[in-house]
Amino acid sequence: MAEIIVEIHVPLTPTPGGPQFPWIETVEDFLVELEDEGAAESYDEGEEFGDNYVFFITGGTEKALLAAASRVATLDGVPPGAFALVTDDEADEMGVGRRVDLPVK
């Protein structure tokens, strides 16, 4: 059975006068906290994909993973415009799946 993966796509919006994307480390630290809580697991290392930086989470129901992705999108410093793609570990490539705007309402 395929395992659900949620790709969290965050726009690579430069930060004026500072490190280009300081929020990447903030999100990575937060994902470690989610793993410690048992709320989600990182599926793979984050990476640039087009105009976005993508983080991958798994290890829960779609609802729980989208809730975790929503928390990521609302972290301080994370630029607006984040979205999730709901996919699974059998997908042929990254960047395909059902799009969900973040945070989920």
PDB file of N, CA and C in Angstrom:
ATOM      1  N   MET A   1       0.847  -1.193   0.000  1.00  0.00           N
ATOM      2  CA  MET A   1       0.000   0.000   0.000  1.00  0.00           C
ATOM      3  C   MET A   1       0.885   1.247   0.000  1.00  0.00           C
ATOM      4  N   ALA A   2       0.514   2.211  -0.794  1.00  0.00           N
ATOM      5  CA  ALA A   2       1.296   3.439  -0.922  1.00  0.00           C
ATOM      6  C   ALA A   2       1.208   4.271   0.353  1.00  0.00           C
ATOM      7  N   GLU A   3       2.311   4.910   0.682  1.00  0.00           N
ATOM      8  CA  GLU A   3       2.372   5.784   1.849  1.00  0.00           C
ATOM      9  C   GLU A   3       2.140   7.227   1.398  1.00  0.00           C
ATOM     10  N   ILE A   4       1.273   7.941   2.106  1.00  0.00           N
ATOM     11  CA  ILE A   4       0.966   9.334   1.769  1.00  0.00           C
ATOM     12  C   ILE A   4       2.196  10.196   2.041  1.00  0.00           C
ATOM     13  N   ILE A   5       2.474  11.070   1.098  1.00  0.00           N
ATOM     14  CA  ILE A   5       3.523  12.076   1.256  1.00  0.00           C
ATOM     15  C   ILE A   5       2.898  13.426   0.953  1.00  0.00           C
ATOM     16  N   VAL A   6       3.213  14.400   1.785  1.00  0.00           N
ATOM     17  CA  VAL A   6       2.797  15.771   1.516  1.00  0.00           C
ATOM     18  C   VAL A   6       4.058  16.572   1.220  1.00  0.00           C
ATOM     19  N   GLU A   7       4.087  17.147   0.024  1.00  0.00           N
ATOM     20  CA  GLU A   7       5.163  18.058  -0.358  1.00  0.00           C
ATOM     21  C   GLU A   7       4.735  19.459   0.060  1.00  0.00           C
ATOM     22  N   ILE A   8       5.577  20.138   0.816  1.00  0.00           N
ATOM     23  CA  ILE A   8       5.294  21.512   1.229  1.00  0.00           C
ATOM     24  C   ILE A   8       6.157  22.428   0.360  1.00  0.00           C
ATOM     25  N   HIS A   9       5.514  23.181  -0.520  1.00  0.00           N
ATOM     26  CA  HIS A   9       6.209  24.072  -1.449  1.00  0.00           C
ATOM     27  C   HIS A   9       6.155  25.496  -0.892  1.00  0.00           C
ATOM     28  N   VAL A  10       7.333  26.080  -0.665  1.00  0.00           N
ATOM     29  CA  VAL A  10       7.428  27.442  -0.134  1.00  0.00           C
ATOM     30  C   VAL A  10       8.164  28.298  -1.165  1.00  0.00           C
ATOM     31  N   PRO A  11       7.573  29.437  -1.542  1.00  0.00           N
ATOM     32  CA  PRO A  11       8.225  30.299  -2.535  1.00  0.00           C
ATOM     33  C   PRO A  11       9.609  30.756  -2.066  1.00  0.00           C
ATOM     34  N   LEU A  12      10.561  30.741  -2.987  1.00  0.00           N
ATOM     35  CA  LEU A  12      11.921  31.203  -2.692  1.00  0.00           C
ATOM     36  C   LEU A  12      11.962  32.725  -2.833  1.00  0.00           C
ATOM     37  N   THR A  13      11.345  33.385  -1.866  1.00  0.00           N
ATOM     38  CA  THR A  13      11.287  34.839  -1.835  1.00  0.00           C
ATOM     39  C   THR A  13      12.496  35.359  -1.060  1.00  0.00           C
ATOM     40  N   PRO A  14      13.386  36.144  -1.696  1.00  0.00           N
ATOM     41  CA  PRO A  14      14.569  36.652  -0.994  1.00  0.00           C
ATOM     42  C   PRO A  14      14.199  37.530   0.195  1.00  0.00           C
ATOM     43  N   THR A  15      15.037  37.482   1.205  1.00  0.00           N
ATOM     44  CA  THR A  15      14.864  38.301   2.397  1.00  0.00           C
ATOM     45  C   THR A  15      15.809  39.490   2.281  1.00  0.00           C
ATOM     46  N   PRO A  16      15.275  40.722   2.270  1.00  0.00           N
ATOM     47  CA  PRO A  16      16.148  41.887   2.117  1.00  0.00           C
ATOM     48  C   PRO A  16      17.126  42.027   3.282  1.00  0.00           C
ATOM     49  N   GLY A  17      18.392  42.278   2.967  1.00  0.00           N
ATOM     50  CA  GLY A  17      19.381  42.623   3.967  1.00  0.00           C
ATOM     51  C   GLY A  17      19.830  41.502   4.883  1.00  0.00           C
ATOM     52  N   GLY A  18      19.547  40.279   4.573  1.00  0.00           N
ATOM     53  CA  GLY A  18      19.969  39.186   5.451  1.00  0.00           C
ATOM     54  C   GLY A  18      20.272  37.944   4.651  1.00  0.00           C
ATOM     55  N   PRO A  19      20.408  36.826   5.358  1.00  0.00           N
ATOM     56  CA  PRO A  19      20.598  35.580   4.619  1.00  0.00           C
ATOM     57  C   PRO A  19      19.440  35.402   3.646  1.00  0.00           C
ATOM     58  N   GLN A  20      19.716  34.855   2.504  1.00  0.00           N
ATOM     59  CA  GLN A  20      18.694  34.781   1.462  1.00  0.00           C
ATOM     60  C   GLN A  20      17.425  34.054   1.898  1.00  0.00           C
ATOM     61  N   PHE A  21      17.547  32.936   2.538  1.00  0.00           N
ATOM     62  CA  PHE A  21      16.367  32.157   2.904  1.00  0.00           C
ATOM     63  C   PHE A  21      16.504  31.608   4.327  1.00  0.00           C
ATOM     64  N   PRO A  22      16.519  32.482   5.334  1.00  0.00           N
ATOM     65  CA  PRO A  22      16.729  32.019   6.712  1.00  0.00           C
ATOM     66  C   PRO A  22      15.613  31.109   7.212  1.00  0.00           C
ATOM     67  N   TRP A  23      14.455  31.185   6.588  1.00  0.00           N
ATOM     68  CA  TRP A  23      13.313  30.388   7.020  1.00  0.00           C
ATOM     69  C   TRP A  23      13.500  28.904   6.734  1.00  0.00           C
ATOM     70  N   ILE A  24      14.413  28.555   5.820  1.00  0.00           N
ATOM     71  CA  ILE A  24      14.625  27.129   5.530  1.00  0.00           C
ATOM     72  C   ILE A  24      15.087  26.406   6.797  1.00  0.00           C
ATOM     73  N   GLU A  25      16.031  26.990   7.501  1.00  0.00           N
ATOM     74  CA  GLU A  25      16.509  26.374   8.741  1.00  0.00           C
ATOM     75  C   GLU A  25      15.402  26.349   9.799  1.00  0.00           C
ATOM     76  N   THR A  26      14.593  27.395   9.860  1.00  0.00           N
ATOM     77  CA  THR A  26      13.466  27.427  10.802  1.00  0.00           C
ATOM     78  C   THR A  26      12.523  26.268  10.530  1.00  0.00           C
ATOM     79  N   VAL A  27      12.201  26.041   9.265  1.00  0.00           N
ATOM     80  CA  VAL A  27      11.296  24.943   8.903  1.00  0.00           C
ATOM     81  C   VAL A  27      11.942  23.604   9.212  1.00  0.00           C
ATOM     82  N   GLU A  28      13.218  23.442   8.879  1.00  0.00           N
ATOM     83  CA  GLU A  28      13.897  22.171   9.168  1.00  0.00           C
ATOM     84  C   GLU A  28      13.883  21.866  10.660  1.00  0.00           C
ATOM     85  N   ASP A  29      14.147  22.874  11.493  1.00  0.00           N
ATOM     86  CA  ASP A  29      14.097  22.680  12.949  1.00  0.00           C
ATOM     87  C   ASP A  29      12.688  22.297  13.392  1.00  0.00           C
ATOM     88  N   PHE A  30      11.694  22.939  12.804  1.00  0.00           N
ATOM     89  CA  PHE A  30      10.306  22.640  13.148  1.00  0.00           C
ATOM     90  C   PHE A  30       9.943  21.207  12.755  1.00  0.00           C
ATOM     91  N   LEU A  31      10.423  20.748  11.604  1.00  0.00           N
ATOM     92  CA  LEU A  31      10.135  19.378  11.179  1.00  0.00           C
ATOM     93  C   LEU A  31      10.745  18.358  12.130  1.00  0.00           C
ATOM     94  N   VAL A  32      11.903  18.681  12.703  1.00  0.00           N
ATOM     95  CA  VAL A  32      12.500  17.807  13.720  1.00  0.00           C
ATOM     96  C   VAL A  32      11.576  17.746  14.939  1.00  0.00           C
ATOM     97  N   GLU A  33      11.026  18.889  15.324  1.00  0.00           N
ATOM     98  CA  GLU A  33      10.075  18.928  16.447  1.00  0.00           C
ATOM     99  C   GLU A  33       8.844  18.080  16.142  1.00  0.00           C
ATOM    100  N   LEU A  34       8.337  18.158  14.920  1.00  0.00           N
ATOM    101  CA  LEU A  34       7.180  17.343  14.541  1.00  0.00           C
ATOM    102  C   LEU A  34       7.500  15.855  14.662  1.00  0.00           C
ATOM    103  N   GLU A  35       8.710  15.474  14.255  1.00  0.00           N
ATOM    104  CA  GLU A  35       9.116  14.078  14.383  1.00  0.00           C
ATOM    105  C   GLU A  35       9.169  13.672  15.852  1.00  0.00           C
ATOM    106  N   ASP A  36       9.730  14.547  16.693  1.00  0.00           N
ATOM    107  CA  ASP A  36       9.815  14.257  18.127  1.00  0.00           C
ATOM    108  C   ASP A  36       8.428  14.102  18.752  1.00  0.00           C
ATOM    109  N   GLU A  37       7.458  14.885  18.255  1.00  0.00           N
ATOM    110  CA  GLU A  37       6.077  14.799  18.744  1.00  0.00           C
ATOM    111  C   GLU A  37       5.356  13.570  18.193  1.00  0.00           C
ATOM    112  N   GLY A  38       5.888  12.986  17.127  1.00  0.00           N
ATOM    113  CA  GLY A  38       5.221  11.867  16.475  1.00  0.00           C
ATOM    114  C   GLY A  38       4.120  12.321  15.531  1.00  0.00           C
ATOM    115  N   ALA A  39       4.100  13.626  15.201  1.00  0.00           N
ATOM    116  CA  ALA A  39       3.046  14.173  14.342  1.00  0.00           C
ATOM    117  C   ALA A  39       3.301  13.900  12.868  1.00  0.00           C
ATOM    118  N   ALA A  40       4.560  13.800  12.476  1.00  0.00           N
ATOM    119  CA  ALA A  40       4.934  13.570  11.078  1.00  0.00           C
ATOM    120  C   ALA A  40       6.404  13.199  11.040  1.00  0.00           C
ATOM    121  N   GLU A  41       6.823  12.663   9.917  1.00  0.00           N
ATOM    122  CA  GLU A  41       8.232  12.335   9.700  1.00  0.00           C
ATOM    123  C   GLU A  41       8.694  13.026   8.428  1.00  0.00           C
ATOM    124  N   SER A  42       9.955  13.446   8.418  1.00  0.00           N
ATOM    125  CA  SER A  42      10.525  13.942   7.167  1.00  0.00           C
ATOM    126  C   SER A  42      10.721  12.746   6.258  1.00  0.00           C
ATOM    127  N   TYR A  43      10.300  12.890   5.012  1.00  0.00           N
ATOM    128  CA  TYR A  43      10.420  11.790   4.063  1.00  0.00           C
ATOM    129  C   TYR A  43      11.760  11.838   3.342  1.00  0.00           C
ATOM    130  N   ASP A  44      12.240  13.033   3.085  1.00  0.00           N
ATOM    131  CA  ASP A  44      13.467  13.218   2.320  1.00  0.00           C
ATOM    132  C   ASP A  44      14.014  14.594   2.673  1.00  0.00           C
ATOM    133  N   GLU A  45      15.231  14.869   2.229  1.00  0.00           N
ATOM    134  CA  GLU A  45      15.810  16.192   2.431  1.00  0.00           C
ATOM    135  C   GLU A  45      15.050  17.206   1.583  1.00  0.00           C
ATOM    136  N   GLY A  46      14.917  18.422   2.102  1.00  0.00           N
ATOM    137  CA  GLY A  46      14.300  19.486   1.317  1.00  0.00           C
ATOM    138  C   GLY A  46      15.190  19.846   0.138  1.00  0.00           C
ATOM    139  N   GLU A  47      14.584  20.415  -0.886  1.00  0.00           N
ATOM    140  CA  GLU A  47      15.356  20.798  -2.066  1.00  0.00           C
ATOM    141  C   GLU A  47      14.635  21.867  -2.867  1.00  0.00           C
ATOM    142  N   GLU A  48      15.428  22.591  -3.659  1.00  0.00           N
ATOM    143  CA  GLU A  48      14.848  23.581  -4.558  1.00  0.00           C
ATOM    144  C   GLU A  48      14.161  22.864  -5.709  1.00  0.00           C
ATOM    145  N   PHE A  49      12.998  23.394  -6.089  1.00  0.00           N
ATOM    146  CA  PHE A  49      12.231  22.846  -7.203  1.00  0.00           C
ATOM    147  C   PHE A  49      11.552  24.024  -7.878  1.00  0.00           C
ATOM    148  N   GLY A  50      12.090  24.454  -9.009  1.00  0.00           N
ATOM    149  CA  GLY A  50      11.556  25.636  -9.675  1.00  0.00           C
ATOM    150  C   GLY A  50      11.746  26.857  -8.795  1.00  0.00           C
ATOM    151  N   ASP A  51      10.674  27.604  -8.576  1.00  0.00           N
ATOM    152  CA  ASP A  51      10.726  28.820  -7.764  1.00  0.00           C
ATOM    153  C   ASP A  51      10.371  28.554  -6.304  1.00  0.00           C
ATOM    154  N   ASN A  52      10.385  27.287  -5.893  1.00  0.00           N
ATOM    155  CA  ASN A  52      10.012  26.917  -4.529  1.00  0.00           C
ATOM    156  C   ASN A  52      11.097  26.078  -3.872  1.00  0.00           C
ATOM    157  N   TYR A  53      11.046  26.048  -2.552  1.00  0.00           N
ATOM    158  CA  TYR A  53      11.831  25.095  -1.780  1.00  0.00           C
ATOM    159  C   TYR A  53      10.815  24.097  -1.253  1.00  0.00           C
ATOM    160  N   VAL A  54      11.103  22.813  -1.390  1.00  0.00           N
ATOM    161  CA  VAL A  54      10.129  21.779  -1.060  1.00  0.00           C
ATOM    162  C   VAL A  54      10.619  20.942   0.111  1.00  0.00           C
ATOM    163  N   PHE A  55       9.723  20.778   1.083  1.00  0.00           N
ATOM    164  CA  PHE A  55       9.943  19.885   2.224  1.00  0.00           C
ATOM    165  C   PHE A  55       8.969  18.724   2.072  1.00  0.00           C
ATOM    166  N   PHE A  56       9.358  17.549   2.546  1.00  0.00           N
ATOM    167  CA  PHE A  56       8.544  16.351   2.382  1.00  0.00           C
ATOM    168  C   PHE A  56       8.223  15.757   3.743  1.00  0.00           C
ATOM    169  N   ILE A  57       6.919  15.509   4.014  1.00  0.00           N
ATOM    170  CA  ILE A  57       6.542  14.857   5.264  1.00  0.00           C
ATOM    171  C   ILE A  57       5.642  13.663   4.976  1.00  0.00           C
ATOM    172  N   THR A  58       5.675  12.723   5.879  1.00  0.00           N
ATOM    173  CA  THR A  58       4.887  11.504   5.772  1.00  0.00           C
ATOM    174  C   THR A  58       4.627  11.002   7.195  1.00  0.00           C
ATOM    175  N   GLY A  59       4.062   9.809   7.304  1.00  0.00           N
ATOM    176  CA  GLY A  59       3.907   9.197   8.616  1.00  0.00           C
ATOM    177  C   GLY A  59       2.615   9.527   9.328  1.00  0.00           C
ATOM    178  N   GLY A  60       1.600   9.932   8.592  1.00  0.00           N
ATOM    179  CA  GLY A  60       0.320  10.239   9.218  1.00  0.00           C
ATOM    180  C   GLY A  60      -0.797  10.192   8.193  1.00  0.00           C
ATOM    181  N   THR A  61      -1.984  10.500   8.665  1.00  0.00           N
ATOM    182  CA  THR A  61      -3.118  10.583   7.759  1.00  0.00           C
ATOM    183  C   THR A  61      -2.986  11.860   6.921  1.00  0.00           C
ATOM    184  N   GLU A  62      -3.724  11.924   5.833  1.00  0.00           N
ATOM    185  CA  GLU A  62      -3.693  13.134   5.009  1.00  0.00           C
ATOM    186  C   GLU A  62      -4.084  14.352   5.836  1.00  0.00           C
ATOM    187  N   LYS A  63      -5.119  14.221   6.641  1.00  0.00           N
ATOM    188  CA  LYS A  63      -5.584  15.346   7.464  1.00  0.00           C
ATOM    189  C   LYS A  63      -4.488  15.807   8.431  1.00  0.00           C
ATOM    190  N   ALA A  64      -3.820  14.864   9.088  1.00  0.00           N
ATOM    191  CA  ALA A  64      -2.767  15.213  10.045  1.00  0.00           C
ATOM    192  C   ALA A  64      -1.566  15.845   9.338  1.00  0.00           C
ATOM    193  N   LEU A  65      -1.209  15.315   8.182  1.00  0.00           N
ATOM    194  CA  LEU A  65      -0.070  15.864   7.442  1.00  0.00           C
ATOM    195  C   LEU A  65      -0.368  17.256   6.910  1.00  0.00           C
ATOM    196  N   LEU A  66      -1.602  17.495   6.463  1.00  0.00           N
ATOM    197  CA  LEU A  66      -1.966  18.840   6.005  1.00  0.00           C
ATOM    198  C   LEU A  66      -2.019  19.815   7.173  1.00  0.00           C
ATOM    199  N   ALA A  67      -2.412  19.344   8.345  1.00  0.00           N
ATOM    200  CA  ALA A  67      -2.383  20.204   9.538  1.00  0.00           C
ATOM    201  C   ALA A  67      -0.937  20.582   9.868  1.00  0.00           C
ATOM    202  N   ALA A  68      -0.029  19.616   9.772  1.00  0.00           N
ATOM    203  CA  ALA A  68       1.388  19.891  10.021  1.00  0.00           C
ATOM    204  C   ALA A  68       1.931  20.859   8.968  1.00  0.00           C
ATOM    205  N   ALA A  69       1.563  20.655   7.711  1.00  0.00           N
ATOM    206  CA  ALA A  69       2.000  21.549   6.632  1.00  0.00           C
ATOM    207  C   ALA A  69       1.476  22.963   6.863  1.00  0.00           C
ATOM    208  N   SER A  70       0.260  23.079   7.367  1.00  0.00           N
ATOM    209  CA  SER A  70      -0.315  24.393   7.684  1.00  0.00           C
ATOM    210  C   SER A  70       0.489  25.086   8.771  1.00  0.00           C
ATOM    211  N   ARG A  71       0.926  24.322   9.754  1.00  0.00           N
ATOM    212  CA  ARG A  71       1.760  24.887  10.823  1.00  0.00           C
ATOM    213  C   ARG A  71       3.071  25.404  10.244  1.00  0.00           C
ATOM    214  N   VAL A  72       3.653  24.668   9.297  1.00  0.00           N
ATOM    215  CA  VAL A  72       4.887  25.111   8.640  1.00  0.00           C
ATOM    216  C   VAL A  72       4.638  26.435   7.930  1.00  0.00           C
ATOM    217  N   ALA A  73       3.547  26.524   7.194  1.00  0.00           N
ATOM    218  CA  ALA A  73       3.257  27.722   6.392  1.00  0.00           C
ATOM    219  C   ALA A  73       3.047  28.966   7.250  1.00  0.00           C
ATOM    220  N   THR A  74       2.713  28.785   8.515  1.00  0.00           N
ATOM    221  CA  THR A  74       2.443  29.939   9.381  1.00  0.00           C
ATOM    222  C   THR A  74       3.598  30.249  10.333  1.00  0.00           C
ATOM    223  N   LEU A  75       4.730  29.573  10.174  1.00  0.00           N
ATOM    224  CA  LEU A  75       5.896  29.888  11.001  1.00  0.00           C
ATOM    225  C   LEU A  75       6.400  31.285  10.684  1.00  0.00           C
ATOM    226  N   ASP A  76       6.951  31.957  11.693  1.00  0.00           N
ATOM    227  CA  ASP A  76       7.525  33.288  11.481  1.00  0.00           C
ATOM    228  C   ASP A  76       8.605  33.225  10.411  1.00  0.00           C
ATOM    229  N   GLY A  77       8.530  34.149   9.473  1.00  0.00           N
ATOM    230  CA  GLY A  77       9.546  34.258   8.439  1.00  0.00           C
ATOM    231  C   GLY A  77       9.260  33.474   7.178  1.00  0.00           C
ATOM    232  N   VAL A  78       8.338  32.514   7.235  1.00  0.00           N
ATOM    233  CA  VAL A  78       8.011  31.747   6.036  1.00  0.00           C
ATOM    234  C   VAL A  78       7.196  32.647   5.108  1.00  0.00           C
ATOM    235  N   PRO A  79       7.652  32.816   3.868  1.00  0.00           N
ATOM    236  CA  PRO A  79       6.946  33.734   2.970  1.00  0.00           C
ATOM    237  C   PRO A  79       5.544  33.235   2.618  1.00  0.00           C
ATOM    238  N   PRO A  80       4.632  34.152   2.332  1.00  0.00           N
ATOM    239  CA  PRO A  80       3.279  33.750   1.934  1.00  0.00           C
ATOM    240  C   PRO A  80       3.296  33.030   0.594  1.00  0.00           C
ATOM    241  N   GLY A  81       2.254  32.276   0.350  1.00  0.00           N
ATOM    242  CA  GLY A  81       2.113  31.595  -0.927  1.00  0.00           C
ATOM    243  C   GLY A  81       2.460  30.120  -0.894  1.00  0.00           C
ATOM    244  N   ALA A  82       2.702  29.591   0.304  1.00  0.00           N
ATOM    245  CA  ALA A  82       3.023  28.165   0.409  1.00  0.00           C
ATOM    246  C   ALA A  82       1.809  27.320   0.034  1.00  0.00           C
ATOM    247  N   PHE A  83       2.094  26.162  -0.525  1.00  0.00           N
ATOM    248  CA  PHE A  83       1.032  25.211  -0.835  1.00  0.00           C
ATOM    249  C   PHE A  83       1.568  23.797  -0.654  1.00  0.00           C
ATOM    250  N   ALA A  84       0.664  22.858  -0.560  1.00  0.00           N
ATOM    251  CA  ALA A  84       1.034  21.451  -0.416  1.00  0.00           C
ATOM    252  C   ALA A  84       0.589  20.684  -1.645  1.00  0.00           C
ATOM    253  N   LEU A  85       1.311  19.630  -1.942  1.00  0.00           N
ATOM    254  CA  LEU A  85       0.874  18.651  -2.927  1.00  0.00           C
ATOM    255  C   LEU A  85       0.751  17.327  -2.199  1.00  0.00           C
ATOM    256  N   VAL A  86      -0.433  16.733  -2.274  1.00  0.00           N
ATOM    257  CA  VAL A  86      -0.673  15.434  -1.648  1.00  0.00           C
ATOM    258  C   VAL A  86      -0.368  14.370  -2.690  1.00  0.00           C
ATOM    259  N   THR A  87       0.574  13.507  -2.376  1.00  0.00           N
ATOM    260  CA  THR A  87       1.007  12.480  -3.300  1.00  0.00           C
ATOM    261  C   THR A  87       1.307  11.206  -2.499  1.00  0.00           C
ATOM    262  N   ASP A  88       2.060  10.303  -3.063  1.00  0.00           N
ATOM    263  CA  ASP A  88       2.451   9.104  -2.317  1.00  0.00           C
ATOM    264  C   ASP A  88       3.829   8.638  -2.771  1.00  0.00           C
ATOM    265  N   ASP A  89       4.348   7.644  -2.068  1.00  0.00           N
ATOM    266  CA  ASP A  89       5.710   7.191  -2.337  1.00  0.00           C
ATOM    267  C   ASP A  89       5.841   6.389  -3.627  1.00  0.00           C
ATOM    268  N   GLU A  90       4.739   6.211  -4.348  1.00  0.00           N
ATOM    269  CA  GLU A  90       4.792   5.520  -5.640  1.00  0.00           C
ATOM    270  C   GLU A  90       4.749   6.497  -6.818  1.00  0.00           C
ATOM    271  N   ALA A  91       4.702   7.791  -6.529  1.00  0.00           N
ATOM    272  CA  ALA A  91       4.676   8.798  -7.600  1.00  0.00           C
ATOM    273  C   ALA A  91       5.982   8.739  -8.387  1.00  0.00           C
ATOM    274  N   ASP A  92       5.876   8.921  -9.687  1.00  0.00           N
ATOM    275  CA  ASP A  92       7.047   8.850 -10.561  1.00  0.00           C
ATOM    276  C   ASP A  92       7.980  10.040 -10.407  1.00  0.00           C
ATOM    277  N   GLU A  93       7.429  11.184  -9.993  1.00  0.00           N
ATOM    278  CA  GLU A  93       8.252  12.379  -9.895  1.00  0.00           C
ATOM    279  C   GLU A  93       7.697  13.333  -8.844  1.00  0.00           C
ATOM    280  N   MET A  94       8.541  14.263  -8.458  1.00  0.00           N
ATOM    281  CA  MET A  94       8.170  15.295  -7.508  1.00  0.00           C
ATOM    282  C   MET A  94       7.338  16.352  -8.234  1.00  0.00           C
ATOM    283  N   GLY A  95       6.472  17.022  -7.497  1.00  0.00           N
ATOM    284  CA  GLY A  95       5.718  18.123  -8.064  1.00  0.00           C
ATOM    285  C   GLY A  95       4.410  17.731  -8.719  1.00  0.00           C
ATOM    286  N   VAL A  96       3.961  16.513  -8.467  1.00  0.00           N
ATOM    287  CA  VAL A  96       2.664  16.085  -8.981  1.00  0.00           C
ATOM    288  C   VAL A  96       1.806  15.642  -7.805  1.00  0.00           C
ATOM    289  N   GLY A  97       0.531  15.844  -7.927  1.00  0.00           N
ATOM    290  CA  GLY A  97      -0.382  15.485  -6.851  1.00  0.00           C
ATOM    291  C   GLY A  97      -1.475  16.526  -6.743  1.00  0.00           C
ATOM    292  N   ARG A  98      -2.328  16.321  -5.767  1.00  0.00           N
ATOM    293  CA  ARG A  98      -3.443  17.248  -5.556  1.00  0.00           C
ATOM    294  C   ARG A  98      -2.952  18.455  -4.775  1.00  0.00           C
ATOM    295  N   ARG A  99      -3.161  19.652  -5.316  1.00  0.00           N
ATOM    296  CA  ARG A  99      -2.695  20.890  -4.697  1.00  0.00           C
ATOM    297  C   ARG A  99      -3.669  21.332  -3.604  1.00  0.00           C
ATOM    298  N   VAL A 100      -3.100  21.779  -2.478  1.00  0.00           N
ATOM    299  CA  VAL A 100      -3.874  22.315  -1.365  1.00  0.00           C
ATOM    300  C   VAL A 100      -3.186  23.596  -0.905  1.00  0.00           C
ATOM    301  N   ASP A 101      -3.894  24.716  -0.946  1.00  0.00           N
ATOM    302  CA  ASP A 101      -3.331  25.971  -0.463  1.00  0.00           C
ATOM    303  C   ASP A 101      -3.162  25.909   1.045  1.00  0.00           C
ATOM    304  N   LEU A 102      -2.072  26.520   1.520  1.00  0.00           N
ATOM    305  CA  LEU A 102      -1.775  26.536   2.961  1.00  0.00           C
ATOM    306  C   LEU A 102      -1.863  27.968   3.473  1.00  0.00           C
ATOM    307  N   PRO A 103      -2.277  28.130   4.731  1.00  0.00           N
ATOM    308  CA  PRO A 103      -2.751  27.078   5.634  1.00  0.00           C
ATOM    309  C   PRO A 103      -4.153  26.601   5.248  1.00  0.00           C
ATOM    310  N   VAL A 104      -4.418  25.343   5.582  1.00  0.00           N
ATOM    311  CA  VAL A 104      -5.734  24.746   5.323  1.00  0.00           C
ATOM    312  C   VAL A 104      -6.727  25.431   6.238  1.00  0.00           C
ATOM    313  N   LYS A 105      -7.866  25.778   5.682  1.00  0.00           N
ATOM    314  CA  LYS A 105      -8.896  26.463   6.498  1.00  0.00           C
ATOM    315  C   LYS A 105      -9.950  25.507   6.942  1.00  0.00           C
TER     316      LYS A 105
END
